[in-house]
PDB file of C-alpha atoms in Angstrom:
ATOM      1  CA  GLN A  11     -22.249  31.598 -33.901  1.00 88.00           C
ATOM      2  CA  VAL A  12     -19.923  34.581 -34.190  1.00 91.00           C
ATOM      3  CA  GLN A  13     -20.872  37.628 -32.187  1.00 95.00           C
ATOM      4  CA  LEU A  14     -19.398  40.924 -31.045  1.00 97.00           C
ATOM      5  CA  VAL A  15     -21.220  42.506 -28.141  1.00 96.00           C
ATOM      6  CA  GLU A  16     -20.460  46.028 -26.967  1.00 97.00           C
ATOM      7  CA  SER A  17     -21.278  47.273 -23.503  1.00 97.00           C
ATOM      8  CA  GLY A  18     -20.392  50.108 -21.201  1.00 98.00           C
ATOM      9  CA  GLY A  19     -22.083  53.009 -22.913  1.00 97.00           C
ATOM     10  CA  GLY A  20     -24.251  55.511 -21.102  1.00 97.00           C
ATOM     11  CA  LEU A  21     -24.732  59.114 -20.119  1.00 98.00           C
ATOM     12  CA  VAL A  22     -21.734  60.948 -18.730  1.00 98.00           C
ATOM     13  CA  GLN A  23     -20.929  64.572 -17.977  1.00 98.00           C
ATOM     14  CA  PRO A  24     -18.278  66.434 -19.940  1.00 98.00           C
ATOM     15  CA  GLY A  25     -14.852  65.584 -18.576  1.00 98.00           C
ATOM     16  CA  GLY A  26     -16.020  62.197 -17.385  1.00 98.00           C
ATOM     17  CA  SER A  27     -14.907  58.706 -18.341  1.00 98.00           C
ATOM     18  CA  LEU A  28     -16.391  55.505 -19.672  1.00 98.00           C
ATOM     19  CA  ARG A  29     -14.932  52.141 -20.562  1.00 98.00           C
ATOM     20  CA  LEU A  30     -16.484  50.310 -23.463  1.00 98.00           C
ATOM     21  CA  SER A  31     -16.119  46.562 -23.815  1.00 98.00           C
ATOM     22  CA  CYS A  32     -16.323  44.501 -26.965  1.00 98.00           C
ATOM     23  CA  ALA A  33     -16.728  40.823 -26.135  1.00 97.00           C
ATOM     24  CA  GLY A  34     -16.274  38.272 -28.858  1.00 96.00           C
ATOM     25  CA  SER A  35     -17.757  34.823 -29.086  1.00 95.00           C
ATOM     26  CA  GLY A  36     -17.456  32.111 -31.677  1.00 94.00           C
ATOM     27  CA  PHE A  37     -14.001  33.218 -32.768  1.00 93.00           C
ATOM     28  CA  THR A  38     -10.634  34.175 -31.303  1.00 93.00           C
ATOM     29  CA  MET A  39     -10.342  37.925 -31.266  1.00 92.00           C
ATOM     30  CA  ASP A  40      -6.573  38.116 -31.040  1.00 90.00           C
ATOM     31  CA  SER A  41      -6.385  36.671 -34.534  1.00 93.00           C
ATOM     32  CA  TYR A  42      -8.330  39.639 -35.828  1.00 96.00           C
ATOM     33  CA  ASN A  43      -7.732  43.327 -36.207  1.00 97.00           C
ATOM     34  CA  ILE A  44     -10.242  45.084 -33.976  1.00 98.00           C
ATOM     35  CA  GLY A  45     -11.550  48.559 -34.584  1.00 98.00           C
ATOM     36  CA  TRP A  46     -13.749  50.973 -32.708  1.00 98.00           C
ATOM     37  CA  PHE A  47     -15.993  53.185 -34.798  1.00 98.00           C
ATOM     38  CA  ARG A  48     -18.608  55.738 -33.936  1.00 98.00           C
ATOM     39  CA  GLN A  49     -21.510  57.338 -35.702  1.00 98.00           C
ATOM     40  CA  ALA A  50     -23.201  60.525 -34.618  1.00 96.00           C
ATOM     41  CA  PRO A  51     -26.643  61.509 -35.932  1.00 92.00           C
ATOM     42  CA  GLY A  52     -26.409  62.820 -39.468  1.00 94.00           C
ATOM     43  CA  LYS A  53     -22.736  61.932 -39.778  1.00 96.00           C
ATOM     44  CA  GLU A  54     -20.804  59.149 -41.411  1.00 95.00           C
ATOM     45  CA  ARG A  55     -19.368  56.322 -39.385  1.00 95.00           C
ATOM     46  CA  GLU A  56     -15.769  57.128 -38.465  1.00 96.00           C
ATOM     47  CA  GLY A  57     -12.964  54.932 -37.286  1.00 97.00           C
ATOM     48  CA  ILE A  58     -11.502  56.193 -34.028  1.00 98.00           C
ATOM     49  CA  SER A  59      -9.153  53.473 -32.843  1.00 98.00           C
ATOM     50  CA  ARG A  60      -7.842  50.084 -33.813  1.00 98.00           C
ATOM     51  CA  ILE A  61      -5.505  47.389 -32.562  1.00 97.00           C
ATOM     52  CA  SER A  62      -3.596  45.128 -34.883  1.00 95.00           C
ATOM     53  CA  SER A  63      -3.692  41.362 -34.683  1.00 91.00           C
ATOM     54  CA  ALA A  64      -0.153  40.999 -36.005  1.00 85.00           C
ATOM     55  CA  ASP A  65       1.777  43.081 -33.507  1.00 89.00           C
ATOM     56  CA  GLY A  66      -0.704  44.758 -31.184  1.00 90.00           C
ATOM     57  CA  LYS A  67       0.024  48.173 -32.634  1.00 95.00           C
ATOM     58  CA  THR A  68      -2.605  50.756 -31.895  1.00 97.00           C
ATOM     59  CA  TYR A  69      -3.900  53.710 -33.829  1.00 97.00           C
ATOM     60  CA  TYR A  70      -6.028  56.663 -32.804  1.00 98.00           C
ATOM     61  CA  ALA A  71      -7.831  59.284 -34.780  1.00 98.00           C
ATOM     62  CA  ASP A  72      -6.730  62.825 -34.016  1.00 98.00           C
ATOM     63  CA  SER A  73     -10.121  63.546 -32.472  1.00 97.00           C
ATOM     64  CA  VAL A  74      -9.510  61.053 -29.647  1.00 98.00           C
ATOM     65  CA  LYS A  75      -5.720  60.853 -29.412  1.00 98.00           C
ATOM     66  CA  GLY A  76      -4.496  61.353 -25.882  1.00 98.00           C
ATOM     67  CA  ARG A  77      -7.948  60.764 -24.396  1.00 98.00           C
ATOM     68  CA  PHE A  78      -8.911  57.243 -25.521  1.00 98.00           C
ATOM     69  CA  THR A  79      -6.981  54.009 -25.036  1.00 98.00           C
ATOM     70  CA  ILE A  80      -7.640  50.706 -26.765  1.00 98.00           C
ATOM     71  CA  SER A  81      -6.528  47.445 -25.192  1.00 96.00           C
ATOM     72  CA  ARG A  82      -7.248  43.754 -25.423  1.00 95.00           C
ATOM     73  CA  ASP A  83      -7.568  40.951 -22.881  1.00 94.00           C
ATOM     74  CA  ASN A  84      -7.018  37.751 -24.809  1.00 92.00           C
ATOM     75  CA  ALA A  85      -7.990  35.577 -21.859  1.00 95.00           C
ATOM     76  CA  LYS A  86     -11.424  37.210 -21.856  1.00 96.00           C
ATOM     77  CA  ASN A  87     -11.613  37.492 -25.640  1.00 96.00           C
ATOM     78  CA  THR A  88     -12.460  41.142 -25.131  1.00 97.00           C
ATOM     79  CA  VAL A  89     -11.236  44.490 -26.416  1.00 97.00           C
ATOM     80  CA  TYR A  90     -11.724  47.655 -24.415  1.00 98.00           C
ATOM     81  CA  LEU A  91     -11.893  51.342 -25.188  1.00 98.00           C
ATOM     82  CA  GLN A  92     -11.108  53.531 -22.212  1.00 98.00           C
ATOM     83  CA  MET A  93     -12.496  56.990 -22.856  1.00 98.00           C
ATOM     84  CA  ASN A  94     -11.367  59.881 -20.667  1.00 98.00           C
ATOM     85  CA  SER A  95     -11.955  63.618 -20.775  1.00 98.00           C
ATOM     86  CA  LEU A  96     -15.139  63.075 -22.709  1.00 98.00           C
ATOM     87  CA  LYS A  97     -16.586  65.947 -24.685  1.00 98.00           C
ATOM     88  CA  PRO A  98     -20.112  66.581 -25.988  1.00 97.00           C
ATOM     89  CA  GLU A  99     -18.814  65.964 -29.505  1.00 97.00           C
ATOM     90  CA  ASP A 100     -17.974  62.392 -28.494  1.00 98.00           C
ATOM     91  CA  THR A 101     -21.699  61.670 -28.357  1.00 98.00           C
ATOM     92  CA  ALA A 102     -22.429  58.858 -30.800  1.00 98.00           C
ATOM     93  CA  VAL A 103     -23.233  55.200 -31.144  1.00 98.00           C
ATOM     94  CA  TYR A 104     -19.989  53.287 -30.723  1.00 98.00           C
ATOM     95  CA  TYR A 105     -19.362  50.058 -32.599  1.00 98.00           C
ATOM     96  CA  CYS A 106     -16.604  47.517 -32.509  1.00 98.00           C
ATOM     97  CA  ALA A 107     -15.686  45.490 -35.544  1.00 98.00           C
ATOM     98  CA  ALA A 108     -13.319  42.695 -36.463  1.00 97.00           C
ATOM     99  CA  ASP A 109     -11.595  41.541 -39.599  1.00 97.00           C
ATOM    100  CA  GLU A 110      -8.473  39.582 -40.433  1.00 95.00           C
ATOM    101  CA  ARG A 111      -7.717  42.116 -43.140  1.00 95.00           C
ATOM    102  CA  LEU A 112      -6.887  45.596 -41.887  1.00 94.00           C
ATOM    103  CA  PHE A 113      -7.723  47.195 -45.218  1.00 95.00           C
ATOM    104  CA  ARG A 114     -11.212  45.786 -45.202  1.00 95.00           C
ATOM    105  CA  LEU A 115     -11.730  46.806 -41.584  1.00 96.00           C
ATOM    106  CA  TRP A 116     -10.326  50.298 -41.658  1.00 95.00           C
ATOM    107  CA  VAL A 117     -10.319  51.622 -45.209  1.00 93.00           C
ATOM    108  CA  LEU A 118     -13.350  49.920 -46.680  1.00 94.00           C
ATOM    109  CA  LYS A 119     -15.222  49.850 -43.353  1.00 93.00           C
ATOM    110  CA  ARG A 120     -16.650  46.501 -44.412  1.00 95.00           C
ATOM    111  CA  PRO A 121     -15.397  44.149 -41.755  1.00 95.00           C
ATOM    112  CA  VAL A 122     -16.683  40.624 -41.531  1.00 95.00           C
ATOM    113  CA  TYR A 123     -18.050  41.235 -38.053  1.00 96.00           C
ATOM    114  CA  TRP A 124     -19.812  44.247 -36.532  1.00 97.00           C
ATOM    115  CA  GLY A 125     -21.192  44.633 -33.070  1.00 97.00           C
ATOM    116  CA  GLN A 126     -24.655  46.027 -32.465  1.00 96.00           C
ATOM    117  CA  GLY A 127     -23.426  49.315 -31.023  1.00 97.00           C
ATOM    118  CA  THR A 128     -23.678  51.077 -27.682  1.00 98.00           C
ATOM    119  CA  GLN A 129     -24.851  54.644 -27.133  1.00 98.00           C
ATOM    120  CA  VAL A 130     -22.526  57.159 -25.522  1.00 98.00           C
ATOM    121  CA  THR A 131     -24.002  60.516 -24.581  1.00 98.00           C
ATOM    122  CA  VAL A 132     -21.854  63.282 -23.136  1.00 98.00           C
ATOM    123  CA  SER A 133     -23.990  66.014 -21.689  1.00 97.00           C
ATOM    124  CA  SER A 134     -24.389  68.111 -18.583  1.00 95.00           C
TER     125      SER A 134
END
């Protein structure tokens, strides 16, 4: 059974850090493009970072560039999102997703696999 399971969310003060994990099971994650998305209440789901299966290239949305870092540990079949200098506007449910096709993952936002999401709340 294929699963993506996010963890690491929580409540953090502005300026703080969190590391989200996306653990895969039932498939080999390094063969897939992995994306991190987030959805705040009343807003559309937005892609914030991705890592390519082909060459490991990373991409960040302007809203998180310089503060978030995506990485993968193939031995653990896990992708991470290190989030630093968190702001209240980063509050959202964060999802990881996987697809062999980057277009389907990132442009269509219809990847073959979605995680269940983890809540991140940035508040004092």
